[in-house]
Amino acid sequence: MKKTYLLSGLFALFSPLALAHPGHIGSHGFESGFIHPLTGMDHLSVMVAVGMLAALFGGQARYRLPLAFVAVMIFGGILGVSGLVLPGVEIGIALSVVAMGILLCSGTRLSEKAALALVMGFAVFHGMAHGMEMPLNSQALYYFSGFVLATTMLHMLGISLVQLVVSCLKNKVVLNTVGLGVGIGMMAFGSTLLIS
C-alpha cells in the first residue's frame, strides 16, 4: 500500500501538469520555438530582465549572464523534451519573475557570481517549460533554434534598453529609480502568477 502511494507521488512530481501558455502560433519547429518566449509575459519579462541586469553589471557580465542563461536553458529544454521535469516548473518560473524584479530593484548590490547562479537556476525552469511545450510534430533542432534566437534577442533588448536609459539620463539616481519601478512591476506581476 505504501509503495503505491510513493510511486503515485513520484509520478505526480515528474509530470508536467500545467503549461505556461498553450496555443502558440505555428505548429512546426522554428516558428513555434521562436514565438514561445514572446507570447508569455512570464518568459518575456524574465528574458528582458536578464539583459537589463547584465547591462547594469556591465563589463564581462553583459555577455556572461545572457550566455549562461541560454546555455542552461538549452539543457533545461532537453530535460523538458525528454520528460525529466522538476516538480513545480510553473512556480519556478513565477518565482523567477519575482526574483528578477528584486534583482533589478537592488541593482548591482548582489555579487555578479550570485546573480549568475540565480540566472542559471531560473534558466533551467524556463528551458523545461520550452521543452515540455514543443509540438509533437516539430524537429527539436529547429524548435530549439527558434527559442534560443528569440531569447537571445530579448536579452539584447534588455541590454539595449539599459544602455539607452543610461545614455539619456547619465544620472545614477534616475537610473536606479527606473530600475526600481521596473523591478516593482515585475514583483507584482510575479506575485499574481504565484497566486493564480
Tab-separated table of C-alpha atoms in Angstrom:
chain	number	residue	atom	x	y	z
A	1	MET	CA	0.000	0.000	0.000
A	2	LYS	CA	2.770	2.443	0.938
A	3	LYS	CA	4.620	1.628	-2.288
A	4	THR	CA	1.533	2.545	-4.327
A	5	TYR	CA	1.304	5.956	-2.673
A	6	LEU	CA	5.036	6.501	-3.026
A	7	LEU	CA	5.012	5.620	-6.744
A	8	SER	CA	1.919	7.747	-7.375
A	9	GLY	CA	3.555	10.668	-5.611
A	10	LEU	CA	6.769	10.288	-7.586
A	11	PHE	CA	4.912	10.131	-10.901
A	12	ALA	CA	2.927	13.232	-9.965
A	13	LEU	CA	6.107	15.122	-9.124
A	14	PHE	CA	7.654	14.443	-12.502
A	15	SER	CA	4.634	15.051	-14.706
A	16	PRO	CA	4.218	18.367	-16.491
A	17	LEU	CA	0.838	19.269	-15.022
A	18	ALA	CA	0.461	22.823	-16.242
A	19	LEU	CA	1.624	24.515	-19.391
A	20	ALA	CA	2.789	28.102	-19.251
A	21	HIS	CA	0.766	29.368	-22.151
A	22	PRO	CA	-0.522	26.792	-24.630
A	23	GLY	CA	-1.990	27.591	-28.021
A	24	HIS	CA	1.119	29.014	-29.635
A	25	ILE	CA	1.096	30.243	-33.183
A	26	GLY	CA	2.741	27.794	-35.506
A	27	SER	CA	2.835	24.066	-35.319
A	28	HIS	CA	6.277	23.448	-36.716
A	29	GLY	CA	9.756	23.686	-35.319
A	30	PHE	CA	11.409	27.058	-35.749
A	31	GLU	CA	8.350	29.321	-35.758
A	32	SER	CA	6.805	27.598	-32.768
A	33	GLY	CA	10.069	27.766	-30.830
A	34	PHE	CA	10.624	31.394	-31.779
A	35	ILE	CA	7.146	32.525	-30.775
A	36	HIS	CA	7.085	30.702	-27.409
A	37	PRO	CA	9.232	33.176	-25.405
A	38	LEU	CA	7.384	36.096	-26.996
A	39	THR	CA	3.841	35.007	-26.150
A	40	GLY	CA	4.131	34.568	-22.406
A	41	MET	CA	4.705	37.605	-20.202
A	42	ASP	CA	6.494	35.358	-17.719
A	43	HIS	CA	9.175	34.319	-20.196
A	44	LEU	CA	9.334	37.687	-21.922
A	45	SER	CA	9.768	39.714	-18.731
A	46	VAL	CA	12.482	37.478	-17.274
A	47	MET	CA	14.467	37.326	-20.502
A	48	VAL	CA	14.415	41.093	-20.958
A	49	ALA	CA	15.281	41.490	-17.259
A	50	VAL	CA	18.307	39.186	-17.609
A	51	GLY	CA	19.616	41.517	-20.323
A	52	MET	CA	18.870	44.559	-18.172
A	53	LEU	CA	20.671	43.071	-15.175
A	54	ALA	CA	23.629	42.131	-17.369
A	55	ALA	CA	23.847	45.706	-18.631
A	56	LEU	CA	23.647	47.080	-15.084
A	57	PHE	CA	26.619	44.931	-14.069
A	58	GLY	CA	28.471	45.926	-17.236
A	59	GLY	CA	31.841	44.597	-18.337
A	60	GLN	CA	32.040	40.845	-18.927
A	61	ALA	CA	28.665	40.322	-17.231
A	62	ARG	CA	26.968	41.881	-20.262
A	63	TYR	CA	27.829	38.679	-22.099
A	64	ARG	CA	28.250	36.216	-19.252
A	65	LEU	CA	24.712	36.412	-17.818
A	66	PRO	CA	22.806	36.104	-21.118
A	67	LEU	CA	25.097	33.364	-22.472
A	68	ALA	CA	24.832	31.377	-19.238
A	69	PHE	CA	21.041	31.756	-19.292
A	70	VAL	CA	20.831	30.494	-22.881
A	71	ALA	CA	23.220	27.572	-22.287
A	72	VAL	CA	21.407	26.364	-19.174
A	73	MET	CA	18.015	26.986	-20.826
A	74	ILE	CA	19.043	24.609	-23.636
A	75	PHE	CA	19.916	21.994	-21.005
A	76	GLY	CA	16.539	22.551	-19.331
A	77	GLY	CA	14.845	22.275	-22.725
A	78	ILE	CA	16.483	18.908	-23.315
A	79	LEU	CA	15.221	17.768	-19.914
A	80	GLY	CA	11.734	19.056	-20.773
A	81	VAL	CA	11.598	17.264	-24.118
A	82	SER	CA	12.794	14.035	-22.516
A	83	GLY	CA	10.177	14.267	-19.753
A	84	LEU	CA	12.684	14.694	-16.902
A	85	VAL	CA	10.938	17.686	-15.421
A	86	LEU	CA	11.385	19.094	-11.935
A	87	PRO	CA	8.174	19.461	-9.970
A	88	GLY	CA	6.711	22.952	-9.883
A	89	VAL	CA	8.105	24.294	-13.151
A	90	GLU	CA	5.409	26.964	-13.338
A	91	ILE	CA	6.057	28.000	-9.736
A	92	GLY	CA	9.776	28.191	-10.518
A	93	ILE	CA	9.040	30.446	-13.488
A	94	ALA	CA	6.754	32.669	-11.405
A	95	LEU	CA	9.413	32.893	-8.687
A	96	SER	CA	11.976	33.823	-11.337
A	97	VAL	CA	9.788	36.777	-12.352
A	98	VAL	CA	9.608	37.966	-8.740
A	99	ALA	CA	13.318	37.348	-8.131
A	100	MET	CA	14.375	39.177	-11.293
A	101	GLY	CA	12.220	42.092	-10.139
A	102	ILE	CA	14.030	42.063	-6.806
A	103	LEU	CA	17.413	41.844	-8.537
A	104	LEU	CA	16.552	44.817	-10.735
A	105	CYS	CA	15.388	46.769	-7.676
A	106	SER	CA	18.649	46.068	-5.887
A	107	GLY	CA	20.751	46.997	-8.898
A	108	THR	CA	24.232	45.565	-8.582
A	109	ARG	CA	24.279	45.177	-4.804
A	110	LEU	CA	24.363	41.406	-5.218
A	111	SER	CA	27.652	39.971	-6.425
A	112	GLU	CA	27.917	39.082	-10.083
A	113	LYS	CA	28.599	35.430	-9.215
A	114	ALA	CA	25.461	35.197	-7.075
A	115	ALA	CA	23.392	36.844	-9.815
A	116	LEU	CA	24.884	34.430	-12.353
A	117	ALA	CA	23.951	31.446	-10.191
A	118	LEU	CA	20.374	32.710	-9.795
A	119	VAL	CA	20.008	33.429	-13.507
A	120	MET	CA	21.247	29.926	-14.331
A	121	GLY	CA	18.762	28.422	-11.881
A	122	PHE	CA	15.918	30.371	-13.488
A	123	ALA	CA	17.042	29.222	-16.932
A	124	VAL	CA	16.508	25.565	-16.001
A	125	PHE	CA	12.820	26.214	-15.328
A	126	HIS	CA	12.317	28.323	-18.442
A	127	GLY	CA	14.094	25.711	-20.557
A	128	MET	CA	11.972	22.911	-19.129
A	129	ALA	CA	8.820	24.825	-19.974
A	130	HIS	CA	10.051	25.368	-23.534
A	131	GLY	CA	10.937	21.698	-23.900
A	132	MET	CA	7.661	20.439	-22.412
A	133	GLU	CA	5.668	22.568	-24.840
A	134	MET	CA	7.477	21.518	-28.003
A	135	PRO	CA	4.826	20.458	-30.546
A	136	LEU	CA	4.903	16.725	-31.246
A	137	ASN	CA	5.416	17.226	-34.978
A	138	SER	CA	8.432	19.523	-34.504
A	139	GLN	CA	12.053	18.687	-35.009
A	140	ALA	CA	13.921	19.525	-31.821
A	141	LEU	CA	16.834	21.255	-33.565
A	142	TYR	CA	14.545	23.719	-35.350
A	143	TYR	CA	12.349	24.279	-32.300
A	144	PHE	CA	15.356	24.887	-30.033
A	145	SER	CA	16.933	27.197	-32.633
A	146	GLY	CA	13.744	29.270	-32.575
A	147	PHE	CA	13.512	29.730	-28.831
A	148	VAL	CA	17.260	30.291	-28.470
A	149	LEU	CA	17.161	33.044	-31.100
A	150	ALA	CA	14.110	34.713	-29.539
A	151	THR	CA	15.651	34.516	-26.054
A	152	THR	CA	18.924	35.997	-27.280
A	153	MET	CA	17.037	38.832	-28.956
A	154	LEU	CA	15.124	39.533	-25.724
A	155	HIS	CA	18.390	39.619	-23.760
A	156	MET	CA	19.833	42.064	-26.294
A	157	LEU	CA	16.678	44.178	-25.989
A	158	GLY	CA	17.181	44.357	-22.208
A	159	ILE	CA	20.827	45.353	-22.630
A	160	SER	CA	19.868	47.976	-25.217
A	161	LEU	CA	17.131	49.428	-23.003
A	162	VAL	CA	19.535	49.973	-20.119
A	163	GLN	CA	22.178	51.438	-22.414
A	164	LEU	CA	19.576	53.794	-23.874
A	165	VAL	CA	18.413	54.908	-20.441
A	166	VAL	CA	21.998	55.358	-19.251
A	167	SER	CA	22.947	57.406	-22.286
A	168	CYS	CA	19.830	59.556	-21.954
A	169	LEU	CA	19.930	60.051	-18.217
A	170	LYS	CA	23.551	59.705	-17.083
A	171	ASN	CA	22.159	60.196	-13.605
A	172	LYS	CA	22.589	57.089	-11.435
A	173	VAL	CA	19.735	58.118	-9.108
A	174	VAL	CA	17.282	58.348	-12.008
A	175	LEU	CA	18.588	55.079	-13.451
A	176	ASN	CA	18.117	53.306	-10.102
A	177	THR	CA	14.601	54.759	-9.842
A	178	VAL	CA	13.716	53.405	-13.297
A	179	GLY	CA	15.183	50.021	-12.267
A	180	LEU	CA	13.181	50.155	-9.049
A	181	GLY	CA	9.969	50.866	-10.982
A	182	VAL	CA	10.557	48.004	-13.407
A	183	GLY	CA	11.508	45.722	-10.527
A	184	ILE	CA	8.381	46.538	-8.523
A	185	GLY	CA	6.266	45.926	-11.611
A	186	MET	CA	7.886	42.528	-12.128
A	187	MET	CA	7.441	41.581	-8.471
A	188	ALA	CA	3.748	42.491	-8.656
A	189	PHE	CA	3.317	40.511	-11.887
A	190	GLY	CA	5.197	37.522	-10.475
A	191	SER	CA	3.118	37.618	-7.311
A	192	THR	CA	-0.091	37.423	-9.346
A	193	LEU	CA	1.380	34.393	-11.162
A	194	LEU	CA	2.106	32.730	-7.842
A	195	ILE	CA	-1.379	33.435	-6.512
A	196	SER	CA	-3.171	32.105	-9.609
